[in-house]
Structures are given as structure tokens and as C-alpha cells.
Amino acid sequence: MIHRRGFLSSFAGIAGAAGALGVAPKWAALLQQEAPKLPDSALYGSNDEAYWTEMRKQFLIPTDEVYLNNGTVGSSPMPVLRAVFDGYNDTEKMAQSDPEDYPIWGYGAWNEFRDPLAEFVGCTRDELALVRNATEANSYIANGLDMKPGDEVLMTDQEHPGGEQPWNLRAKRYGIVVKKITLPKPVPNAAAVLNLFNDAITPRTRVLFFSHITTVTGVVLPAKELSALARSKGILSAVDGAHVAGMMRLNLHELGCDMYTSSPHKWLQAPKGSGFLYVRDEVIDRLWNTIVTAGWDEPKLRAERFQRIGSSNVPALWGMRAAVQLANQIGMERIEKRHRQMADYILKEMVQRGAESWTSPDAALRCAIASVNVAPIQITEIENWMWKTKKIRIRGGGPSKIRLSTPYYLLRKDVDRYLAAFDEYKKGKAAA
Ligand SMILES: Cc1ncc(COP(=O)(O)O)c(C=O)c1O
């Protein structure tokens, strides 16, 4: 634990060094100043928009920018950034008391980081490996399970490349078969998804792999029911939860899947390069290591053996731990509620403006991502226009899908600014 005084003076030191190195003075000043205080929790009860407006001050995103692309990467707030610097400040002096605790940093149990995360996501420490992101964790799963040529993995047509491609590689190299179900846009209800999966399962299906929240439309798939379906048929379930940690409450034991991956740099606002792989205790011994160093053949390490990847970026884990702490301080219930409110608001407004909703009408199947189809508007054109003329970041997919991410730090006035810009763009198009 770093004391506040030492912590601040250490920042001043870093800031001085930053100046000497010619780093932007604004950043140096930022390191010297005290972070704005977190808003009083009581404010939430009296005026929740004021509460989130205060919370917004923790983020470096300039006030004149509207960031609607948290689904790609989040923005780490001050407590997280400071924790990362604390991590460097603590370790870079090379003064560890134990001479064997030299910061080679790839061989630790990292329990001080795994424990709070395990509690946050509802599993045990031994079932968690701290890896760099969901892509890495998904690759571990696709490469690590025993499968014979002809064995099938069943997934959706809305998987991210970082989820699907590891399986495609295995298919090309070793002859497993990738099969896909096509999700309707929008997904009407959970039963529709369950039926699609159930009907596509064959005697060769070995793994159900699906995103808990898809990158394409942001639909929240019924992960608990799909995991139960897989279990009932002796099939393994592997869930890509890149978007889930920090967006919605998550309890992996309740979910009941066999494996789960995530990228907390998105909705938990953790540092980039801090992801996790969860493997249910009963399944750990069935998963081979992909990246290998000492410890890979020591079953008693449990999931820790998957995080032994050689020298690693431990200060990112300091930041991840701070991100968990911040989410706990705010409360996941409040965060999830805010996420839902803002996404519902932006969706309703877009539909009123003639957009076709690709977001599920079932509230249980949506959270903080609203997807709409706005044909004939071209996404690349509007994305550039929004950024270059309005300082508004949106993202989507060809030809005409807009995916709007609504993190808790997004304010209602930011959404209104985006909506006004959208109206202006449409009007300009109509006049042209
Ligand atoms: C569902 C899903 N899986 C995996 C990824 C890849 O995430 P990362 O680049 O952090 O590994 C993403 C990124 O958007 C995603 O949406």
C-alpha cells in the first residue's frame, strides 16, 4: 500500500522526469495534481445525472468529445491510471526485498490481483488466469482442448475475429470443423437462440463457443441456458465475455459455463493488456497450455499455469485491481442500471429517427450497446464526419450499421449532442 504523501511525491518525481523527456506538459501536470474526488454516493439518490457528471471528471476524455465507442476500448479513469504508475514506481527501482523477486514478472501467483477479480466475477482464484485479453484467452481454449479431425465447434455468425479465428486456425491445421448458427437481427428472445443451437448440435459437437455479448449487435446471449444445454449433452461451453466484465453483473459459478474469457479494458475501464481466462475447476485438467514455460505440467497450480507466459506487464494488473475497486465503490448495480438507461434512451431516439433496430426488444438480451441499421447512410462516411466535424466517436460495420456504446461516464447531454449531430448529418444528406 502506498501512502498518499509518498504517492503524490512519487508522481511529482515522474512528472519532473516527464518534463525532462519532453513529454507533453499537460500530462506532467496531470500527474502532479490530485485526482478529483469521487462523487459522494448520496448524490446518486438525489440527482443521478449530477452523480455521473461528477464521475465523468475522473476520465481524461476531453469534455468537448463524445465517446460512443467504449465497446472497442474503454478509457481508464484516474484511479486506474494512478495505480498503473504506482505499479511502475513500486517495481522499477529494482529494490524488491527478496532477491528472487526480481521483476521477471511472469512467474507469480499474482494472488493479490486474482483475489479481487475472482470475487468480482464470482469464481475462485484457482480458476482464474490473468492473461492479456480475450483474444489470448480464446486462443488458449481453441488450442488447448483435445479434439480429433471432424470434431465440431458450434458458434454464432456474430463472433469477433479474436474469438472465431483461433478455431479457424485449428480447423485449417488439424481438421476440426467450425459450424455456425445465424442469429436473427434483432434476436427476439432467448428461446430463439436456444433452439438454433439445439438444432445445430450433432454427435460430433464437442464445444459450444459463443459471445456472451456479441461484437456485431451487442446482443446479450442467454449464456446460462446455453451452458446448461451444452452440459446436458456432454459438450463443453466456452464463452467469450470480452464485453461483460464491468458492463453487467457477472457470476461465473452461477452462469455455469466451463470456460470464460474477457477483456476488462473495455467496460471495466481497466488498462489495455489486462484480460482473464476462467476455467471451471473440473475442466482445468482438460486444457493444455499454449504458451509454455516452467509450470505447465504442474496440475496443482490449477489455472495459474495458464498465466505463466514469461515476463509480463504487472503494473497493468495494478490498474486492473484499481478498476475492480472503483467498480465496487460505485456498485455494479448502479453501473449496470446506468448502462441500460443510456442505451435504451439512445436506441429509442434513433428508432424515432427512422433507424432499424438490431438491438433485442427483450430487455434481458441487451445492456450497454445499441445497434441500429441506418441504410442508406454509409458507416465509414458518417463515422468520419462525426469525428472530424463534431468530435463524436461512433463505430459500426458495413454498410450501414451504427453500434453505439453507452458507458456510465457518458452524459445525457453527450447523447443529445450526438443525436443533434445525427439529425444535422441526415438533413445535409437529404439536401445534397
Ligand atoms: C466479443 C469480442 N471478443 C473478443 C474481442 C477481442 O478483444 P481483445 O482485442 O481485447 O482481445 C472483442 C473486441 O471487440 C469482442 O468484441
Short mmCIF file of N, CA, C and O and ligand atoms in Angstrom, two decimals, residues 71-72 132-136 138 158-163 211-216 240-243 261-263 265-266 395 403, ligand 1:
data_model
loop_
_atom_site.label_atom_id
_atom_site.label_comp_id
_atom_site.label_asym_id
_atom_site.label_seq_id
_atom_site.Cartn_x
_atom_site.Cartn_y
_atom_site.Cartn_z
N GLY A 71 -17.22 0.10 -26.63
CA GLY A 71 -17.24 -1.32 -26.98
C GLY A 71 -15.95 -1.79 -27.63
O GLY A 71 -15.62 -2.97 -27.59
N THR A 72 -15.20 -0.87 -28.20
CA THR A 72 -13.90 -1.26 -28.77
C THR A 72 -12.83 -1.20 -27.68
O THR A 72 -12.16 -2.20 -27.42
N ARG A 132 -3.58 -11.46 -21.29
CA ARG A 132 -3.58 -10.08 -21.79
C ARG A 132 -4.92 -9.57 -22.29
O ARG A 132 -5.21 -8.38 -22.24
N ASN A 133 -5.73 -10.46 -22.79
CA ASN A 133 -7.02 -10.02 -23.35
C ASN A 133 -7.84 -11.23 -23.75
O ASN A 133 -7.39 -12.37 -23.64
N ALA A 134 -9.03 -10.98 -24.24
CA ALA A 134 -9.92 -12.08 -24.63
C ALA A 134 -9.36 -12.88 -25.79
O ALA A 134 -9.53 -14.11 -25.86
N THR A 135 -8.70 -12.21 -26.72
CA THR A 135 -8.13 -12.92 -27.88
C THR A 135 -7.14 -13.98 -27.41
O THR A 135 -7.17 -15.13 -27.87
N GLU A 136 -6.29 -13.60 -26.47
CA GLU A 136 -5.31 -14.55 -25.97
C GLU A 136 -6.01 -15.69 -25.23
O GLU A 136 -5.70 -16.87 -25.43
N ASN A 138 -9.11 -16.73 -25.62
CA ASN A 138 -9.84 -17.57 -26.58
C ASN A 138 -8.88 -18.51 -27.31
O ASN A 138 -9.22 -19.66 -27.62
N GLN A 158 -21.87 -14.19 -35.25
CA GLN A 158 -21.55 -12.85 -34.75
C GLN A 158 -20.32 -12.85 -33.85
O GLN A 158 -20.18 -12.02 -32.97
N GLU A 159 -19.42 -13.82 -34.07
CA GLU A 159 -18.23 -13.84 -33.22
C GLU A 159 -17.20 -12.82 -33.71
O GLU A 159 -17.09 -12.55 -34.90
N HIS A 160 -16.45 -12.31 -32.77
CA HIS A 160 -15.35 -11.40 -33.09
C HIS A 160 -14.19 -12.23 -33.66
O HIS A 160 -14.02 -13.39 -33.28
N PRO A 161 -13.38 -11.64 -34.55
CA PRO A 161 -12.22 -12.41 -35.06
C PRO A 161 -11.34 -12.98 -33.95
O PRO A 161 -10.80 -14.08 -34.08
N GLY A 162 -11.26 -12.25 -32.86
CA GLY A 162 -10.45 -12.73 -31.73
C GLY A 162 -11.08 -13.91 -31.01
O GLY A 162 -10.48 -14.51 -30.12
N GLY A 163 -12.30 -14.25 -31.38
CA GLY A 163 -12.94 -15.45 -30.83
C GLY A 163 -13.01 -16.54 -31.87
O GLY A 163 -12.70 -17.71 -31.59
N SER A 211 -20.25 -15.66 -27.93
CA SER A 211 -20.05 -14.43 -27.17
C SER A 211 -21.20 -14.26 -26.20
O SER A 211 -22.36 -14.44 -26.57
N HIS A 212 -20.86 -13.87 -24.99
CA HIS A 212 -21.92 -13.54 -24.03
C HIS A 212 -22.64 -12.28 -24.51
O HIS A 212 -23.87 -12.19 -24.46
N ILE A 213 -21.84 -11.32 -25.00
CA ILE A 213 -22.37 -10.13 -25.67
C ILE A 213 -21.63 -10.03 -27.01
O ILE A 213 -20.40 -10.00 -27.02
N THR A 214 -22.38 -10.02 -28.10
CA THR A 214 -21.67 -10.07 -29.39
C THR A 214 -21.16 -8.70 -29.80
O THR A 214 -21.76 -7.67 -29.47
N THR A 215 -20.07 -8.74 -30.54
CA THR A 215 -19.48 -7.51 -31.04
C THR A 215 -20.32 -6.90 -32.16
O THR A 215 -20.34 -5.70 -32.37
N VAL A 216 -21.07 -7.73 -32.88
CA VAL A 216 -21.78 -7.26 -34.07
C VAL A 216 -23.00 -6.42 -33.71
O VAL A 216 -23.18 -5.32 -34.24
N ASP A 240 -17.14 -16.22 -24.76
CA ASP A 240 -16.32 -15.02 -24.96
C ASP A 240 -17.06 -13.86 -24.30
O ASP A 240 -18.03 -13.33 -24.85
N GLY A 241 -16.58 -13.48 -23.14
CA GLY A 241 -17.24 -12.41 -22.39
C GLY A 241 -16.44 -11.11 -22.45
O GLY A 241 -16.43 -10.35 -21.47
N ALA A 242 -15.83 -10.84 -23.61
CA ALA A 242 -14.98 -9.64 -23.73
C ALA A 242 -15.68 -8.40 -23.20
O ALA A 242 -15.07 -7.55 -22.55
N HIS A 243 -16.97 -8.28 -23.49
CA HIS A 243 -17.70 -7.05 -23.14
C HIS A 243 -18.31 -7.06 -21.74
O HIS A 243 -18.84 -6.04 -21.31
N THR A 261 -13.87 -15.99 -21.07
CA THR A 261 -12.75 -15.08 -21.32
C THR A 261 -13.26 -13.63 -21.28
O THR A 261 -14.43 -13.38 -21.52
N SER A 262 -12.36 -12.71 -20.99
CA SER A 262 -12.81 -11.31 -21.00
C SER A 262 -11.66 -10.34 -21.23
O SER A 262 -10.49 -10.67 -21.04
N SER A 263 -12.05 -9.15 -21.63
CA SER A 263 -11.11 -8.03 -21.83
C SER A 263 -11.58 -6.85 -20.97
O SER A 263 -12.29 -5.97 -21.44
N HIS A 265 -10.39 -4.27 -20.29
CA HIS A 265 -10.05 -2.92 -20.75
C HIS A 265 -11.24 -2.25 -21.43
O HIS A 265 -11.22 -1.05 -21.69
N LYS A 266 -12.27 -3.02 -21.71
CA LYS A 266 -13.45 -2.41 -22.31
C LYS A 266 -14.30 -1.79 -21.20
O LYS A 266 -14.11 -0.66 -20.81
N ARG A 395 -18.88 4.00 -34.00
CA ARG A 395 -18.31 2.94 -34.81
C ARG A 395 -19.43 2.04 -35.27
O ARG A 395 -20.53 2.05 -34.70
N ARG A 403 -23.01 1.12 -34.24
CA ARG A 403 -23.01 0.48 -32.91
C ARG A 403 -22.68 1.56 -31.89
O ARG A 403 -21.62 2.17 -31.92
C1 LIG B 1 -16.77 -10.38 -28.39
C2 LIG B 1 -15.35 -9.97 -28.52
N1 LIG B 1 -14.39 -10.90 -28.35
C3 LIG B 1 -13.09 -10.58 -28.42
C4 LIG B 1 -12.69 -9.31 -28.69
C5 LIG B 1 -11.24 -9.00 -28.77
O1 LIG B 1 -10.84 -8.26 -27.67
P1 LIG B 1 -9.30 -8.04 -27.39
O2 LIG B 1 -8.76 -7.30 -28.55
O3 LIG B 1 -9.27 -7.25 -26.13
O4 LIG B 1 -8.68 -9.39 -27.24
C6 LIG B 1 -13.64 -8.30 -28.89
C7 LIG B 1 -13.24 -6.91 -29.16
O5 LIG B 1 -14.01 -6.06 -29.52
C8 LIG B 1 -15.01 -8.66 -28.81
O6 LIG B 1 -15.96 -7.75 -29.02
#
